[in-house]
Short mmCIF file of C-alpha atoms in Angstrom, two decimals:
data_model
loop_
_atom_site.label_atom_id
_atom_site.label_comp_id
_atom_site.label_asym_id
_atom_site.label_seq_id
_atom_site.Cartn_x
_atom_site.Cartn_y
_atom_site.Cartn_z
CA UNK A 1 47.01 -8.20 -10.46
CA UNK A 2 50.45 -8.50 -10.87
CA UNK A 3 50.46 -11.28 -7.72
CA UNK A 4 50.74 -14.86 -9.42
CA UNK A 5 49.79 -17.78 -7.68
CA UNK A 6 50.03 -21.67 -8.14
CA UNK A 7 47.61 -24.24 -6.13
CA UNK A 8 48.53 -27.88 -6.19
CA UNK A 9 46.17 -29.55 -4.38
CA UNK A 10 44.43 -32.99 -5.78
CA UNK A 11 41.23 -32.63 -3.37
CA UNK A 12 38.83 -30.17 -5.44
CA UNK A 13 37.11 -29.12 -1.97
CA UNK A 14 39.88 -27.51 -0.97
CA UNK A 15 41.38 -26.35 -4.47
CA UNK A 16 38.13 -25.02 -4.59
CA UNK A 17 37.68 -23.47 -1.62
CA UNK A 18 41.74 -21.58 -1.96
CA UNK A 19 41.02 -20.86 -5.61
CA UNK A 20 38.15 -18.58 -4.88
CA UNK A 21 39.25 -17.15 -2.28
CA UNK A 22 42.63 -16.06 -3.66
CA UNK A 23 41.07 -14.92 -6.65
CA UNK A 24 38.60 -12.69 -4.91
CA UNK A 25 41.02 -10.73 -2.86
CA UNK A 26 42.77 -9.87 -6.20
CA UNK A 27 45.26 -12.84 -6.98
CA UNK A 28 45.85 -14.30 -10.27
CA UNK A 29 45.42 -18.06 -9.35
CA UNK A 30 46.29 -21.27 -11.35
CA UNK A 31 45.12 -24.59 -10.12
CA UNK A 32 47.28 -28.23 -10.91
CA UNK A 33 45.39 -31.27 -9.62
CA UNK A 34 48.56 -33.61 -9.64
CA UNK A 35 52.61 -33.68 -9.25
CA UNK A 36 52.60 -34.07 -12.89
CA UNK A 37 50.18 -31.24 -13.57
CA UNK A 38 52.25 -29.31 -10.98
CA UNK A 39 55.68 -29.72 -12.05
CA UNK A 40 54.80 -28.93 -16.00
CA UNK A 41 53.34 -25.40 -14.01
CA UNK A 42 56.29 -24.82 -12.31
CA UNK A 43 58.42 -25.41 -14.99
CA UNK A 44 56.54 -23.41 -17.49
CA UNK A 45 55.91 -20.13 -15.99
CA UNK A 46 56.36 -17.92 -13.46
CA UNK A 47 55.13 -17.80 -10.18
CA UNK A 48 55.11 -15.10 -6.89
CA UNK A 49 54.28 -18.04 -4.72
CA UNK A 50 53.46 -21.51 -5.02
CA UNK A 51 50.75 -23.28 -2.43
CA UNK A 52 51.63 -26.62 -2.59
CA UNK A 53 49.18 -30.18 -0.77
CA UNK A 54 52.41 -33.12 0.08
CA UNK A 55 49.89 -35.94 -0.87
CA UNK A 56 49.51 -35.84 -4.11
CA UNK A 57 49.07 -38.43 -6.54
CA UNK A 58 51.88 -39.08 -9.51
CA UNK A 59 54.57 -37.32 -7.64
CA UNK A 60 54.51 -36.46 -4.01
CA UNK A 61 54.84 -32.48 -2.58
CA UNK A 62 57.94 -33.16 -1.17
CA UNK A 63 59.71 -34.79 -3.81
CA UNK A 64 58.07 -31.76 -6.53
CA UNK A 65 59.26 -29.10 -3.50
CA UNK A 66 62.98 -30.60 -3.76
CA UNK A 67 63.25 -30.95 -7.57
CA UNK A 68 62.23 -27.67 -8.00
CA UNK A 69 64.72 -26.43 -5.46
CA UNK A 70 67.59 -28.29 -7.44
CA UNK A 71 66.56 -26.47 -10.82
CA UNK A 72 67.20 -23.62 -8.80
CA UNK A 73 64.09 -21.93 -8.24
CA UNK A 74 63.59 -19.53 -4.71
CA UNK A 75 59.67 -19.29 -5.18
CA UNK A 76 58.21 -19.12 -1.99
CA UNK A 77 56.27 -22.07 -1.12
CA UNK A 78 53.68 -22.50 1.41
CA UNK A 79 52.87 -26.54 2.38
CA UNK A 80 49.32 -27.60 2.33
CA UNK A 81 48.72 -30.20 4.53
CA UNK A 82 46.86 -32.73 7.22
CA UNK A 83 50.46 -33.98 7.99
CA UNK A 84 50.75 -31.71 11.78
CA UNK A 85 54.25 -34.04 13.57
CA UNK A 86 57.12 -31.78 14.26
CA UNK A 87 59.33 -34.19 12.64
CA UNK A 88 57.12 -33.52 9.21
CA UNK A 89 57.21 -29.90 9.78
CA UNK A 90 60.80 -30.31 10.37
CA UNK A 91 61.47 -32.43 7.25
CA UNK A 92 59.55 -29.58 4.53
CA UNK A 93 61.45 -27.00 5.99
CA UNK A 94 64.29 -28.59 5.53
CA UNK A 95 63.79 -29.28 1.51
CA UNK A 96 63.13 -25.59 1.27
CA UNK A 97 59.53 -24.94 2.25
CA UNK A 98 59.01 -21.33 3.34
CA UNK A 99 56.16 -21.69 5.68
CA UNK A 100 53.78 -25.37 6.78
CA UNK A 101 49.93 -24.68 7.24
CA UNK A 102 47.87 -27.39 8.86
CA UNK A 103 44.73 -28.82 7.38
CA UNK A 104 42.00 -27.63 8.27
CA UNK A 105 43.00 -24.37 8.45
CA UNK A 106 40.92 -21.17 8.13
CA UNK A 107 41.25 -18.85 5.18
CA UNK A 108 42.41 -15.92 7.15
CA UNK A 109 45.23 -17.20 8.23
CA UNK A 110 45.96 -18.48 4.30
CA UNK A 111 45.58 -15.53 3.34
CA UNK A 112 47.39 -13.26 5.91
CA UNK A 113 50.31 -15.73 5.38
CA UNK A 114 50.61 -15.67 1.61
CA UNK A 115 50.55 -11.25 1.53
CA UNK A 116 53.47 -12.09 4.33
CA UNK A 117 55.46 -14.47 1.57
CA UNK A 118 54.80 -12.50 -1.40
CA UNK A 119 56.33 -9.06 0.45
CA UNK A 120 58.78 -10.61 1.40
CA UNK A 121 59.64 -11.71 -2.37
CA UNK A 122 58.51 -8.21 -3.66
CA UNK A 123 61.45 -6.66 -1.01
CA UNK A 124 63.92 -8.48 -2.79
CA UNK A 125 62.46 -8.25 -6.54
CA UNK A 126 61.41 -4.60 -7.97
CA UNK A 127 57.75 -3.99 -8.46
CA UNK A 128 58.31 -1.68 -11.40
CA UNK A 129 57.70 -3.07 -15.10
CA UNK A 130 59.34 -1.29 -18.07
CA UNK A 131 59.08 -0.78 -21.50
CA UNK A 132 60.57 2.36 -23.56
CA UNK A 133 58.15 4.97 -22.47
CA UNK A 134 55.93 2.70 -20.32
CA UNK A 135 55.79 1.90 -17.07
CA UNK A 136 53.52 -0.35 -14.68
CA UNK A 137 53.79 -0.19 -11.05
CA UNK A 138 52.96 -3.54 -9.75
CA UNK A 139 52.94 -2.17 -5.73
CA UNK A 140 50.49 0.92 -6.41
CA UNK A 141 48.42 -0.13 -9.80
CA UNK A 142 49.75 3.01 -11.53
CA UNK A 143 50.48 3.08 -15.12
CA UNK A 144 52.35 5.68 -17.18
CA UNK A 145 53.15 6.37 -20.57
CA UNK A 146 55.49 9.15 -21.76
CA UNK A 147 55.18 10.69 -17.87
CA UNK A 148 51.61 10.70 -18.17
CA UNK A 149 49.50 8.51 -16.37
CA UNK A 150 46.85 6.18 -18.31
CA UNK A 151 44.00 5.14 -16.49
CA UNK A 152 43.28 1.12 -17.09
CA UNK A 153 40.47 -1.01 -15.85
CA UNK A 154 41.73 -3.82 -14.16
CA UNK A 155 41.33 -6.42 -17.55
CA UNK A 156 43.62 -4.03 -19.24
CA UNK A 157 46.47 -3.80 -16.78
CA UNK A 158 46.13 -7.34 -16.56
CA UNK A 159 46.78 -7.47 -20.33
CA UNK A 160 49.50 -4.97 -20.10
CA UNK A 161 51.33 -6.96 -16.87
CA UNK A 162 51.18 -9.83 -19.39
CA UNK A 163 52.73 -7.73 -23.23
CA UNK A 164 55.78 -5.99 -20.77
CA UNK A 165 56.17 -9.39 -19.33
CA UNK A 166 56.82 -10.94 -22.45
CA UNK A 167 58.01 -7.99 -24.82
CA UNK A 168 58.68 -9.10 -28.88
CA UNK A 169 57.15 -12.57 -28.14
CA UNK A 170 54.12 -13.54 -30.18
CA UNK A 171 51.27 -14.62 -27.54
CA UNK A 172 48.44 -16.59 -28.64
CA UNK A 173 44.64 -15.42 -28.16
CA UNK A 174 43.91 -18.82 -26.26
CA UNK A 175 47.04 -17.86 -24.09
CA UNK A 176 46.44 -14.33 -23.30
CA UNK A 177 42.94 -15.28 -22.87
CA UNK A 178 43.40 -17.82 -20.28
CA UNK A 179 45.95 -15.80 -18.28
CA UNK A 180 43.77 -12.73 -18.16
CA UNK A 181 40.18 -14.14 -17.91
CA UNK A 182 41.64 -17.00 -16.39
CA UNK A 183 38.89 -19.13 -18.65
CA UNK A 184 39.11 -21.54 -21.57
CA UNK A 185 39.01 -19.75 -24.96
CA UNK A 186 36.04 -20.27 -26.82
CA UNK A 187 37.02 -19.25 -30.89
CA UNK A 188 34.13 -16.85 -30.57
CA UNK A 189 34.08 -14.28 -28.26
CA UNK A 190 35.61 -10.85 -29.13
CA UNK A 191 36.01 -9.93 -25.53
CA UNK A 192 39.85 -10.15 -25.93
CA UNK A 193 39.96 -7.99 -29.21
CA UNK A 194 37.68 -4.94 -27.26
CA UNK A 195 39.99 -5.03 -24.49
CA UNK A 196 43.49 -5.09 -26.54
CA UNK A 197 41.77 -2.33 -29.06
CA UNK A 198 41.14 -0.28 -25.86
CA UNK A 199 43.95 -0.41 -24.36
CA UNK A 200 45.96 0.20 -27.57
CA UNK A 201 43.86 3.28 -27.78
CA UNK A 202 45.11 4.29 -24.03
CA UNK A 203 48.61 4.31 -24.91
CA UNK A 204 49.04 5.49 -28.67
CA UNK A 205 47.29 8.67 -27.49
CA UNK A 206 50.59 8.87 -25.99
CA UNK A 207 53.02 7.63 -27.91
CA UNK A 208 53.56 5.23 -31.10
CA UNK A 209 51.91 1.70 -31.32
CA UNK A 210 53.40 -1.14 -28.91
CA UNK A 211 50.63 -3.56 -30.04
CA UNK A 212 50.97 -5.51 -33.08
CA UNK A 213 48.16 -8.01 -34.22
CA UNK A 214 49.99 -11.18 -36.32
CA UNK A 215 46.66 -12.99 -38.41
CA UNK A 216 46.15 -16.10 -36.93
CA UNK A 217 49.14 -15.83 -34.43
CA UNK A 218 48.19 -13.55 -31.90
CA UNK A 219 49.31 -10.36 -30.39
CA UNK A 220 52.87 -9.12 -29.95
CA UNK A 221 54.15 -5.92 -27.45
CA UNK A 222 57.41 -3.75 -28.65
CA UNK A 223 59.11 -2.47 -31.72
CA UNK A 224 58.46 -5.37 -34.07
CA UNK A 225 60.36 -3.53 -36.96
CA UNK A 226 57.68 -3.61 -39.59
CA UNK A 227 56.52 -7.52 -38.43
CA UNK A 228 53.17 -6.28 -37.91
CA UNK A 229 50.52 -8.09 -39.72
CA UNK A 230 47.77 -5.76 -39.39
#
């Protein structure tokens, strides 16, 4: 899915227990065990919301919640935690936490108030992604190429959130690999390469090739100009 979603919780029960369940309703989940862990996450890519634990070790929530504010990020963020005193409640709201969940808490309610952040995000942000002839509806799943709709499994629009996300950049097999599969790369399997060879075939039956293979590199989305390697 489009829907991109950072867990920074340090007890694995839990991270565990949010993980899976995210990532079964259809969310694209990341886990950081740690403040450090967390903040190199934050800083690094992009997020839809972030689901964030305030005892943490290396750097507390609170203190990652305000640095991140003062680099000027608005990613919703929902606070994880066993703290439950007004005044605590009081005192994440106030360093930019949009919403304070009480451990334990039942998934439901996780769940019912992370669709209620993200819309809220996706009212403000536009659900469309764009490039020349192609376009990906984020909201409805529906992908077009030329006018004409393509018909993607869910692997491939995963890929193809990923190329129009980062157009004429050069992405790795280990990262497109981990962001789609969400799994450590092995070298070995060609899983990636059937995927990105269908989906290539999806669009170019529409339209000129957007996906360029660079030996050793990776794959690239656009109009490289001739760059392509293979």
């Amino acid at each position: 899915m489009g829907i991109r979603i950072l867990v920074i919780e340090d007890e694995p029960e839990i991270a565990d227990f949010v993980v899976r369940g995210l990532r079964e309703e259809g969310f694209t989940v990341e886990h950081a065990k740690d403040g450090e862990e967390g903040w190199h996450a934050l800083q690094t890519s992009s997020w839809d919301a972030v689901l964030l634990d305030w005892w943490l070790p290396v750097q507390d929530g609170l203190t990652l919640l305000r640095r991140f504010r003062l680099a000027g990020h608005d990613t919703p963020v929902l606070f994880l935690t066993a703290r439950d005193a007004v005044s605590d409640r009081v005192q994440a709201l106030d360093h930019g936490a949009d919403d304070y969940l009480c451990k334990p808490f039942a998934f439901s309610e996780l769940l019912a108030r992370v669709r209620v952040m993200t819309r809220r995000r996706e009212r403000g942000t536009s659900n469309i992604l764009n490039y020349q002839d192609v376009r990906l509806d984020l909201a409805t799943h529906r992908t077009e190429r030329a006018g004409i709709r393509l018909d993607l499994t869910a692997k491939e629009e995963s890929l193809l959130v990923l190329f129009l996300r980062h157009p004429g950049e050069v992405l790795s097999r280990t990262r497109i690999y981990e962001h789609v599969w969400e799994e450590r790369y092995d070298g070995l399997s060609n899983t990636l390469e059937v995927h990105v060879m269908e989906l290539r075939r999806k669009l170019e039956a529409h339209g000129p090739r957007l996906i360029h293979t660079f030996r050793g590199r990776g794959y690239a989305f656009g109009d490289m100009d001739g760059q392509e390697s293979k």
